[in-house]
XYZ file of C-alpha atoms in Angstrom:
708
model
C 271.399 -28.167 49.444
C 272.340 -25.563 52.031
C 269.824 -25.110 54.823
C 269.613 -21.921 56.851
C 269.500 -22.504 60.597
C 269.057 -19.149 62.200
C 266.369 -16.793 63.431
C 266.350 -13.336 61.920
C 265.301 -10.180 63.743
C 262.500 -8.320 62.026
C 261.356 -4.761 62.311
C 257.665 -4.038 62.674
C 255.923 -2.148 59.892
C 252.307 -1.396 60.903
C 249.757 -0.892 58.173
C 246.977 1.692 58.126
C 243.614 -0.008 58.003
C 240.566 0.564 60.142
C 237.671 -1.787 59.526
C 234.569 -0.105 58.203
C 231.689 0.044 60.642
C 228.968 -2.487 59.910
C 231.185 -5.419 58.928
C 231.378 -8.031 61.643
C 232.333 -11.639 61.980
C 229.119 -12.320 63.869
C 225.480 -11.466 63.315
C 224.803 -8.599 65.665
C 221.457 -6.928 66.202
C 220.064 -9.129 63.456
C 222.528 -7.838 60.841
C 224.071 -10.611 58.748
C 227.620 -10.343 57.522
C 226.454 -11.939 54.239
C 222.979 -12.594 52.836
C 222.779 -14.706 49.674
C 219.798 -14.488 47.349
C 219.382 -17.666 45.311
C 219.697 -21.313 46.373
C 220.983 -22.754 43.127
C 224.391 -24.468 42.919
C 226.255 -21.149 43.006
C 224.437 -19.768 46.063
C 224.683 -23.075 47.925
C 228.364 -23.550 47.072
C 229.107 -20.009 48.259
C 227.251 -20.747 51.518
C 229.446 -23.800 52.121
C 232.680 -21.982 51.270
C 231.821 -19.048 53.536
C 230.760 -21.273 56.420
C 233.996 -23.276 56.206
C 235.878 -19.958 56.357
C 233.934 -18.954 59.477
C 231.603 -16.407 57.864
C 227.979 -16.476 58.998
C 225.375 -16.268 56.236
C 221.786 -17.104 55.287
C 220.053 -17.782 51.968
C 216.777 -16.596 50.446
C 215.171 -18.574 47.610
C 211.996 -17.428 45.851
C 210.963 -20.936 44.753
C 208.950 -22.949 47.252
C 210.764 -26.164 46.381
C 214.013 -27.166 44.730
C 213.650 -27.887 41.025
C 213.877 -31.472 39.786
C 214.621 -30.320 36.239
C 218.122 -31.637 35.336
C 219.321 -28.330 33.761
C 223.137 -28.065 33.786
C 224.964 -31.388 33.839
C 228.640 -31.010 32.862
C 231.113 -30.206 35.648
C 234.539 -29.227 34.365
C 237.968 -29.896 35.909
C 238.236 -26.639 37.811
C 234.798 -26.919 39.405
C 235.540 -30.500 40.417
C 238.762 -29.251 42.015
C 236.714 -26.758 44.023
C 234.334 -29.553 45.045
C 237.295 -31.662 46.252
C 237.664 -29.129 49.084
C 234.041 -29.492 50.154
C 234.341 -32.505 52.443
C 234.153 -35.310 49.917
C 231.657 -33.709 47.522
C 233.748 -34.537 44.438
C 233.996 -38.174 45.519
C 230.213 -38.324 45.960
C 229.721 -36.925 42.466
C 232.122 -39.433 40.941
C 230.455 -42.336 42.724
C 226.953 -41.220 41.710
C 227.516 -40.155 38.097
C 227.052 -42.574 35.170
C 230.201 -44.415 33.974
C 232.206 -42.232 31.588
C 231.812 -44.670 28.683
C 228.087 -43.939 28.730
C 228.506 -40.189 28.116
C 231.828 -39.507 26.429
C 230.336 -39.196 22.924
C 228.108 -36.787 20.995
C 226.091 -38.647 18.360
C 224.545 -37.166 15.212
C 221.737 -39.172 13.626
C 218.476 -39.144 11.674
C 216.685 -40.769 14.626
C 217.792 -42.692 17.693
C 216.872 -45.933 15.922
C 217.935 -44.605 12.506
C 221.135 -43.862 10.630
C 224.153 -42.413 12.433
C 225.633 -39.449 10.568
C 228.703 -39.294 12.793
C 229.942 -39.231 16.367
C 232.608 -37.410 18.348
C 234.440 -38.859 21.355
C 235.255 -36.002 23.714
C 237.489 -37.934 26.101
C 241.164 -38.330 25.266
C 243.615 -40.735 26.949
C 245.266 -37.936 28.927
C 241.907 -37.019 30.464
C 242.079 -40.169 32.597
C 245.719 -39.893 33.714
C 245.179 -36.973 36.115
C 248.401 -35.320 35.025
C 247.105 -31.749 34.816
C 244.402 -32.105 37.476
C 243.885 -34.443 40.426
C 240.328 -35.147 39.294
C 238.381 -35.687 36.085
C 235.337 -33.916 34.668
C 231.871 -35.190 35.543
C 228.401 -35.633 34.030
C 225.929 -35.020 36.847
C 222.513 -33.378 36.694
C 222.054 -30.073 38.480
C 219.229 -31.214 40.752
C 221.393 -34.112 41.956
C 224.258 -31.700 42.605
C 221.859 -29.440 44.515
C 220.855 -32.380 46.701
C 224.501 -33.137 47.537
C 225.206 -29.460 48.302
C 222.199 -29.391 50.632
C 223.510 -32.505 52.356
C 226.832 -30.716 52.879
C 225.023 -27.701 54.334
C 222.989 -29.890 56.663
C 226.268 -31.320 57.949
C 227.277 -27.708 58.654
C 224.038 -27.226 60.676
C 222.117 -25.383 57.955
C 218.360 -25.927 57.895
C 215.928 -25.573 55.017
C 212.697 -23.833 56.047
C 209.733 -23.898 53.729
C 207.507 -20.920 53.173
C 204.656 -22.266 55.322
C 206.845 -22.422 58.422
C 208.032 -18.817 58.249
C 205.931 -17.240 60.983
C 206.938 -19.747 63.622
C 210.577 -19.627 62.596
C 212.588 -18.055 65.425
C 209.681 -15.726 66.151
C 209.875 -14.360 62.643
C 213.575 -13.471 62.777
C 216.017 -14.734 60.188
C 219.145 -16.269 61.611
C 222.362 -17.591 60.177
C 222.503 -21.044 58.602
C 218.968 -20.834 57.298
C 217.755 -21.415 53.751
C 214.366 -19.772 53.459
C 212.248 -21.159 50.623
C 209.414 -19.197 49.034
C 211.011 -15.846 49.888
C 211.581 -13.378 47.102
C 213.753 -10.295 47.374
C 211.424 -7.471 46.299
C 213.347 -4.385 47.387
C 216.601 -3.284 48.929
C 217.822 -0.051 50.421
C 221.362 0.808 51.485
C 222.199 2.818 54.599
C 225.627 3.818 55.902
C 225.811 0.679 58.030
C 223.898 -2.049 56.208
C 221.535 -3.025 53.428
C 217.829 -3.413 54.171
C 216.365 -6.263 52.150
C 212.614 -6.763 51.932
C 211.536 -10.342 51.256
C 207.978 -11.298 50.334
C 206.359 -14.650 51.051
C 202.889 -16.135 51.057
C 201.053 -17.041 54.223
C 197.590 -18.552 53.901
C 197.300 -17.012 50.461
C 198.296 -13.528 51.625
C 201.484 -11.776 50.602
C 203.593 -11.011 53.661
C 206.847 -9.090 53.923
C 209.814 -9.122 56.239
C 212.874 -6.872 56.432
C 216.349 -8.369 56.746
C 219.553 -6.418 57.360
C 222.942 -7.488 56.008
C 226.380 -6.008 55.497
C 226.901 -7.715 52.132
C 224.231 -8.898 49.685
C 225.156 -11.470 47.035
C 222.757 -11.955 44.134
C 223.078 -15.535 42.924
C 219.463 -15.599 41.816
C 219.802 -16.716 38.215
C 219.520 -15.269 34.737
C 216.475 -13.142 35.596
C 218.165 -11.846 38.763
C 215.972 -9.605 40.909
C 219.033 -8.340 42.775
C 220.652 -7.273 39.512
C 217.519 -5.426 38.402
C 216.998 -3.718 41.772
C 220.645 -2.612 41.738
C 220.109 -1.087 38.292
C 222.827 -3.189 36.678
C 222.337 -3.828 32.962
C 223.470 -6.747 30.822
C 225.651 -6.308 27.741
C 226.097 -8.680 24.828
C 223.945 -10.670 22.424
C 220.445 -11.453 23.609
C 217.787 -13.758 22.189
C 220.172 -15.953 20.198
C 217.579 -18.706 20.084
C 214.333 -19.726 21.741
C 213.810 -23.331 22.747
C 211.480 -25.607 24.644
C 213.001 -28.000 27.154
C 211.109 -31.282 27.654
C 212.120 -33.362 30.662
C 211.006 -36.986 30.383
C 211.704 -40.494 31.598
C 211.911 -43.735 29.612
C 213.887 -46.703 30.882
C 213.091 -48.447 27.605
C 214.922 -45.758 25.642
C 217.724 -45.594 28.201
C 218.338 -49.330 28.011
C 218.359 -49.279 24.207
C 220.875 -46.430 24.019
C 222.988 -47.935 26.788
C 223.332 -51.137 24.778
C 223.448 -49.794 21.213
C 224.768 -46.214 21.092
C 225.618 -44.636 24.459
C 226.283 -40.911 24.478
C 225.667 -37.621 26.293
C 224.121 -35.568 23.471
C 222.166 -36.776 20.464
C 221.657 -34.325 17.593
C 218.672 -35.578 15.606
C 217.644 -34.352 12.157
C 214.811 -35.881 10.117
C 211.952 -34.805 7.901
C 209.453 -34.728 10.773
C 211.375 -33.070 13.588
C 214.685 -31.616 14.766
C 216.029 -31.661 18.302
C 218.900 -32.240 20.683
C 218.479 -34.977 23.279
C 220.500 -34.722 26.486
C 220.951 -38.135 28.100
C 221.269 -37.220 31.765
C 221.280 -40.811 32.961
C 220.836 -43.776 30.604
C 220.466 -46.276 33.437
C 217.668 -44.268 35.012
C 216.249 -43.380 31.608
C 216.295 -39.629 32.315
C 216.389 -37.251 29.347
C 215.824 -33.656 28.327
C 214.854 -32.809 24.764
C 215.673 -29.338 23.451
C 213.667 -28.279 20.425
C 213.376 -24.918 18.595
C 210.517 -22.633 19.619
C 209.090 -19.856 17.427
C 206.668 -17.529 19.234
C 204.278 -15.830 18.677
C 203.294 -18.267 15.919
C 203.905 -21.026 18.451
C 202.932 -20.873 22.105
C 203.718 -23.053 25.068
C 200.167 -24.433 24.798
C 201.279 -26.065 21.551
C 203.636 -28.225 23.624
C 201.196 -30.232 25.698
C 202.468 -33.528 27.191
C 200.658 -35.423 24.416
C 202.224 -33.291 21.679
C 205.646 -33.637 23.319
C 205.289 -37.425 23.413
C 204.584 -37.504 19.667
C 207.549 -35.197 19.023
C 209.817 -37.471 21.058
C 208.577 -40.540 19.147
C 209.427 -38.840 15.841
C 212.963 -38.193 17.011
C 213.394 -41.608 18.594
C 212.144 -43.369 15.456
C 209.484 -45.433 17.221
C 207.001 -45.215 20.091
C 207.990 -45.815 23.696
C 205.609 -47.682 25.981
C 206.933 -46.219 29.250
C 207.415 -42.543 28.363
C 206.634 -40.104 31.151
C 206.818 -36.379 30.373
C 207.752 -34.671 33.644
C 208.160 -31.005 32.793
C 207.972 -28.610 29.824
C 209.748 -25.255 29.955
C 210.463 -22.523 27.394
C 213.764 -20.694 27.628
C 215.769 -18.116 25.720
C 219.465 -18.405 24.932
C 221.514 -15.275 25.660
C 225.203 -14.364 25.610
C 225.467 -11.458 28.028
C 227.601 -10.226 30.908
C 226.594 -7.706 33.573
C 228.160 -4.273 33.164
C 229.566 -4.692 36.655
C 229.633 -7.449 39.282
C 230.020 -5.132 42.292
C 227.948 -2.067 43.180
C 226.736 0.089 46.074
C 230.148 0.800 47.590
C 231.251 -2.857 47.267
C 228.231 -4.128 49.209
C 226.043 -5.667 46.483
C 227.620 -8.391 44.347
C 226.458 -10.650 41.537
C 227.522 -14.246 40.947
C 226.626 -17.043 38.551
C 223.855 -16.545 35.995
C 222.906 -13.285 37.685
C 226.241 -11.917 36.436
C 226.538 -13.749 33.097
C 224.264 -15.673 30.733
C 225.901 -18.036 28.248
C 224.704 -20.414 25.547
C 224.811 -23.903 27.091
C 227.445 -25.038 24.566
C 230.468 -26.172 26.568
C 228.777 -26.017 29.965
C 230.313 -22.671 30.939
C 227.314 -21.295 32.832
C 227.272 -23.216 36.096
C 231.034 -23.829 36.046
C 231.842 -20.141 35.708
C 229.388 -19.477 38.548
C 231.004 -22.027 40.871
C 234.356 -20.385 40.202
C 232.806 -16.961 40.893
C 231.849 -18.263 44.334
C 235.330 -19.681 44.914
C 236.940 -16.353 44.015
C 234.510 -14.387 46.159
C 234.445 -16.490 49.333
C 237.961 -15.790 50.624
C 237.597 -12.089 49.860
C 234.345 -11.849 51.801
C 235.994 -13.738 54.668
C 238.982 -11.375 54.577
C 236.633 -8.408 54.851
C 234.408 -9.838 57.577
C 237.399 -10.952 59.677
C 239.074 -7.552 59.450
C 241.999 -8.750 57.328
C 241.179 -6.508 54.351
C 239.076 -3.418 53.616
C 235.922 -3.512 51.504
C 237.935 -2.464 48.456
C 239.141 -6.071 48.176
C 235.676 -6.903 46.853
C 236.310 -4.674 43.856
C 238.985 -7.157 42.801
C 236.185 -9.721 42.411
C 234.849 -7.616 39.533
C 238.347 -6.909 38.214
C 239.161 -10.620 38.070
C 235.925 -12.431 37.294
C 234.255 -10.105 34.792
C 237.008 -10.490 32.132
C 236.767 -14.271 32.564
C 232.999 -14.104 32.062
C 233.450 -12.014 28.901
C 236.035 -14.494 27.623
C 233.770 -17.463 28.371
C 230.885 -15.699 26.659
C 232.893 -15.447 23.455
C 234.041 -19.040 23.769
C 230.500 -20.321 24.315
C 229.263 -18.313 21.311
C 232.000 -19.856 19.180
C 231.067 -23.300 20.447
C 227.391 -22.626 19.760
C 228.221 -21.584 16.203
C 230.267 -24.756 15.815
C 227.182 -26.700 16.873
C 225.167 -24.894 14.212
C 227.720 -25.847 11.534
C 226.362 -29.410 11.460
C 222.720 -28.624 10.570
C 223.937 -25.884 8.215
C 226.029 -28.466 6.356
C 222.956 -30.663 6.066
C 220.993 -27.802 4.494
C 219.218 -26.878 7.734
C 220.860 -23.548 8.426
C 219.445 -22.204 11.729
C 220.329 -18.645 10.676
C 218.049 -18.986 7.661
C 215.277 -20.414 9.860
C 215.566 -17.472 12.253
C 215.564 -15.013 9.352
C 212.401 -16.594 7.936
C 210.797 -16.324 11.342
C 211.755 -12.639 11.598
C 210.265 -11.880 8.166
C 206.996 -13.553 9.098
C 206.878 -11.896 12.518
C 208.159 -8.383 11.801
C 208.357 -8.142 8.020
C 205.893 -8.589 5.212
C 204.418 -11.666 6.889
C 203.243 -9.611 9.846
C 200.187 -8.411 7.894
C 198.876 -11.991 7.747
C 196.439 -13.352 10.330
C 198.164 -15.274 13.121
C 196.763 -18.615 11.978
C 198.057 -18.077 8.459
C 201.444 -16.976 9.806
C 201.649 -20.281 11.676
C 200.706 -22.256 8.566
C 203.295 -20.438 6.425
C 206.009 -21.007 9.050
C 205.167 -24.707 9.375
C 205.115 -25.090 5.590
C 208.512 -23.471 5.114
C 210.072 -25.570 7.905
C 208.582 -28.752 6.429
C 210.210 -27.923 3.089
C 213.468 -27.197 4.896
C 213.484 -30.530 6.717
C 213.196 -32.291 3.352
C 216.941 -31.585 3.055
C 217.579 -34.554 5.359
C 215.289 -37.003 3.583
C 216.787 -40.418 2.848
C 216.414 -39.815 -0.892
C 218.654 -36.757 -0.678
C 221.014 -37.519 2.206
C 222.851 -40.585 0.882
C 226.155 -41.381 -0.817
C 224.548 -42.026 -4.209
C 223.030 -38.554 -4.403
C 225.708 -36.001 -5.460
C 224.351 -33.330 -3.099
C 223.954 -35.770 -0.233
C 227.402 -37.277 -0.817
C 228.998 -33.819 -0.797
C 227.241 -32.862 2.431
C 228.147 -36.096 4.179
C 231.804 -35.714 3.182
C 231.829 -32.151 4.504
C 230.210 -33.359 7.710
C 232.936 -35.946 8.227
C 235.609 -33.251 7.829
C 233.893 -31.099 10.462
C 234.024 -33.980 12.939
C 237.595 -35.008 12.098
C 238.937 -31.444 12.353
C 237.262 -30.741 15.689
C 235.020 -28.038 14.238
C 231.780 -29.325 15.742
C 230.439 -28.659 19.238
C 233.140 -29.357 21.844
C 232.700 -30.569 25.419
C 236.090 -29.972 27.020
C 238.347 -26.916 26.956
C 241.340 -27.750 29.190
C 243.275 -24.614 28.272
C 240.357 -22.442 29.355
C 238.962 -24.592 32.188
C 242.288 -24.808 34.012
C 244.363 -22.119 32.344
C 242.200 -19.044 32.847
C 244.241 -16.272 34.417
C 243.585 -13.032 36.239
C 245.757 -10.260 34.817
C 245.072 -7.781 37.609
C 243.238 -7.708 40.903
C 244.273 -9.205 44.255
C 247.699 -10.106 42.932
C 251.093 -8.676 42.022
C 251.804 -9.045 38.278
C 255.253 -9.927 37.027
C 257.363 -6.889 36.200
C 257.272 -7.995 32.543
C 253.509 -8.616 32.555
C 252.899 -5.861 30.003
C 253.662 -8.384 27.301
C 251.141 -10.854 28.739
C 247.614 -11.104 27.351
C 244.892 -13.699 27.298
C 244.999 -15.694 24.098
C 241.795 -15.236 22.114
C 239.412 -18.205 22.232
C 239.375 -20.463 19.186
C 236.289 -22.533 19.919
C 238.394 -25.707 19.690
C 239.941 -27.904 22.333
C 243.449 -26.822 23.351
C 245.802 -28.397 25.854
C 246.394 -26.774 29.214
C 249.973 -25.584 29.787
C 250.930 -25.177 33.480
C 252.477 -21.895 34.533
C 253.544 -20.141 37.706
C 252.461 -16.728 36.424
C 250.525 -14.534 38.888
C 246.766 -14.843 38.428
C 247.009 -18.440 37.217
C 245.613 -21.453 39.023
C 248.360 -23.242 40.938
C 249.608 -26.148 38.772
C 248.798 -29.641 39.985
C 251.609 -32.021 40.868
C 251.475 -35.008 43.157
C 253.781 -34.621 46.150
C 254.755 -36.896 49.027
C 254.293 -35.435 52.499
C 257.315 -35.685 54.804
C 255.699 -34.934 58.123
C 257.483 -37.800 59.904
C 260.846 -38.256 58.211
C 259.527 -40.610 55.541
C 255.929 -40.845 54.448
C 253.966 -42.537 51.730
C 251.064 -40.068 51.920
C 250.634 -38.473 48.495
C 248.473 -35.463 47.698
C 248.117 -32.747 45.078
C 249.824 -29.378 45.404
C 246.266 -27.998 45.367
C 245.586 -29.887 48.600
C 248.312 -27.897 50.351
C 246.059 -24.824 50.191
C 243.649 -24.733 53.116
C 239.918 -24.635 52.471
C 239.063 -23.919 56.103
C 240.728 -20.568 56.717
C 242.030 -17.521 54.901
C 245.578 -18.767 54.526
C 248.300 -18.001 52.008
C 250.788 -20.659 50.914
C 254.414 -19.834 50.052
C 256.101 -22.531 47.962
C 259.911 -22.525 48.037
C 262.835 -24.847 47.408
C 265.138 -25.798 50.333
C 267.767 -23.137 49.685
C 269.170 -20.484 52.027
C 267.764 -17.401 50.292
C 264.298 -18.941 50.021
C 264.233 -19.771 53.729
C 265.064 -16.121 54.404
C 262.125 -15.161 52.219
C 259.917 -17.610 54.123
C 260.835 -15.973 57.436
C 259.910 -12.606 55.965
C 256.608 -13.859 54.562
C 255.523 -15.461 57.843
C 256.488 -12.364 59.832
C 254.693 -9.947 57.509
C 251.611 -12.185 57.317
C 251.467 -12.093 61.107
C 251.547 -8.293 61.003
C 248.681 -8.319 58.524
C 246.754 -10.710 60.793
C 246.436 -13.292 58.038
C 247.480 -16.941 58.213
C 250.387 -18.166 56.095
C 252.092 -21.499 55.613
C 255.333 -22.453 53.888
C 255.646 -25.458 51.609
C 259.235 -26.574 51.073
C 259.388 -28.461 47.768
C 262.199 -31.022 47.769
C 263.219 -32.501 44.382
C 262.102 -35.976 43.368
C 265.669 -37.348 43.625
C 265.860 -36.498 47.332
C 266.987 -39.466 49.415
C 264.048 -39.875 51.784
C 266.137 -42.299 53.812
C 267.930 -39.289 55.274
C 266.268 -36.977 57.745
C 264.565 -34.246 55.759
C 263.189 -31.316 57.696
C 263.018 -27.559 57.453
C 262.499 -27.193 61.198
C 265.930 -25.754 61.859
C 265.817 -23.383 58.912
C 262.376 -22.028 59.825
C 262.669 -21.815 63.647
C 260.696 -20.551 65.502
C 257.943 -20.789 62.888
C 255.998 -24.049 62.825
C 253.581 -23.312 59.990
C 255.319 -25.260 57.259
C 255.251 -28.587 55.440
C 258.066 -30.484 53.722
C 257.091 -32.326 50.539
C 258.928 -34.272 47.854
C 257.977 -34.076 44.192
C 256.438 -37.158 42.652
C 258.047 -37.224 39.236
C 255.811 -36.172 36.334
C 256.238 -37.732 32.921
C 254.921 -35.466 30.179
C 255.965 -38.039 27.610
C 257.993 -41.251 27.476
C 261.212 -39.228 27.653
C 260.396 -35.815 29.165
C 260.310 -35.561 32.977
C 259.543 -32.220 34.575
C 260.406 -30.938 38.023
C 258.037 -28.615 39.872
C 260.085 -25.548 38.979
C 260.376 -26.632 35.334
C 256.601 -27.018 35.181
C 256.141 -23.532 36.614
C 258.701 -22.183 34.123
C 260.914 -20.962 36.977
C 264.146 -21.894 38.769
C 264.470 -23.422 42.223
C 265.707 -20.040 43.454
C 262.194 -18.751 42.894
C 259.102 -18.727 45.094
C 255.324 -18.744 44.601
C 252.718 -17.192 46.906
C 249.290 -18.825 46.551
C 245.953 -17.311 47.561
C 243.206 -19.166 49.455
C 241.413 -19.809 46.135
C 244.460 -21.674 44.772
C 245.404 -18.882 42.366
C 248.937 -17.495 42.364
C 249.121 -14.057 43.954
C 252.818 -13.345 43.411
C 256.040 -15.005 42.405
C 259.729 -14.337 42.155
C 261.361 -16.257 39.331
C 265.013 -16.341 40.382
C 265.242 -14.857 43.857
C 264.791 -11.586 45.747
C 267.251 -8.754 45.276
C 266.973 -6.465 48.281
C 265.216 -6.723 51.621
C 262.657 -9.597 51.636
C 260.707 -7.904 54.447
C 260.097 -4.835 52.310
C 259.114 -6.983 49.345
C 256.641 -9.121 51.300
C 255.135 -6.025 52.882
C 254.604 -4.593 49.405
C 253.140 -7.908 48.219
C 250.626 -8.397 51.052
C 249.602 -4.735 50.893
C 248.809 -5.107 47.202
C 246.993 -8.442 47.491
C 244.848 -7.395 50.461
C 244.255 -3.860 49.132
C 245.706 -2.406 52.322
C 247.262 1.045 52.320
C 250.750 0.739 53.791
C 252.473 3.391 55.870
C 255.480 2.659 53.702
C 255.453 4.208 50.227
C 255.059 1.691 47.366
C 258.371 0.115 46.535
C 259.700 -0.740 43.097
C 260.046 -4.376 42.010
C 263.057 -5.830 43.816
C 263.238 -9.220 42.146
C 264.754 -10.459 38.953
């Protein structure tokens, strides 16, 4: 292929952007660039991402200690890809999680020692081949993830300060790289220069308060977000889908039995005495969480004492356990809501994670969507703080992430309804149960004394559970045989609760925001969720996650070092990556991109993608073509086999030609592409592109699309 070996003269095109007062790369006069409220996985992950990008921040957490309740436990492909950039975090998770064969199945049964109604294996052969992603999904309890995130932060010189040590902490001043436990955000007030945050804490039984100033406030403080409420941001969607009680317990006896006899992640248990879903967080450790329906006001949390919970667990297990230890009992309400906006107060107050969206747990979208919120937000905050972009770039966080949250809400609702299809088929329709509860609570039953209401509710549910009695639910009973046959079809057709959604986990796409859509993007639209597993199809379309392909680095003529294309994107600075083929016109484009990036004061790197049939015995280098620029890397494709006969090149996978080019953002999403080459001046095009991505007003009028 022809290689360009010349240096082109460029003309300077200054852009008009003056950084807003109050935003600074350093904490000055006690004003933080970024203050994060909430030390859950989302807040901690954002702290790591920002710190690696050179942004100083601190964290407030209202709880005095970190929760040991397992909570979320499924980490999808995209979140694991984010964790790969956090200094070995993904490797730590993979080493520490249970073996995949112990959690790949969902099991439906009458009790853990009783009859199995069916099972679904949620891992397919391609999930282990790392063709579409360099890493697999994981099953890892939230409190364990929190511990690993804290370890990462400690390595970055963060310190956790408990509530009792507040007064002696830096003479009462909050400084960067601090996680302050037992501090609740109780008020906030915006001035022209910063946001005043008032945090309350207890000292010797007395409520104390301290004011903290920040340029940007991020609310990652969970489903009941104080930041969201103080900002006056409402939630929209379906609330109160179901009330449940979560029972965290330990039993190595039960763990060992399930490990040997019927390993799985989720166990859906239906019998005449009780109904529940058991989450096996770690069979080897014998750690479980039981989710069971909760019907207040007829039931109260006092009805779920440790002794009562033990008996309930025994009913679902099918026998007593000698070593059971009930650790924690919590009520919770399932919602499907998204905040009306993720950004407010002139782009200075932002929401992330559960503070911005509340999903049913079906499919594990909650924490994963939150981690990806943080990944999207971090580079934009860094761009603002470092003076690369104006505050309007933060509006693109809302533009990009809110539609994804709405989409994931719908998908999680569909998955939740799929989960409900199983008990409904067995004659235990949860919708009917909820309707009965509503009639007793708000309808004609409301005139009854509370004790009688409870008795009526218990009686009706007892009759309902008779639908899964052994006398009815068997092949010899016509009704039971019909229901069991229907149940098998649900499992075989993938219409039950699903665990993995590759098309959505990896294929979610931003249609507008900090990107330049294709000129024909009007015909593009997100495909509506189906609630079923669909394969991920790689694409080079703007807004999409950069496709994964293994490549061989050619830093020293020949090299055996192999990495993912995702690894070519830096996690330690705000840097854009331009991927091109080694052709003359693309090298010209690379010169233009590097020159314009320099004008915009943002880092850029060029990746030259050589085809897999390149003879690595010859000297391969783009040094001459890219002189005097040194920010580039030469790589060779490692051939991808999509089937026994189909082999795809990088440009085939991206549905482009090798005359094209792809510009990748710091969060590994594609910001812009040209499919078949630039027509016109590449300098003008790259100036238009960087202006659009960084939300910078150019002194040059917007130019029309100049590529084919």
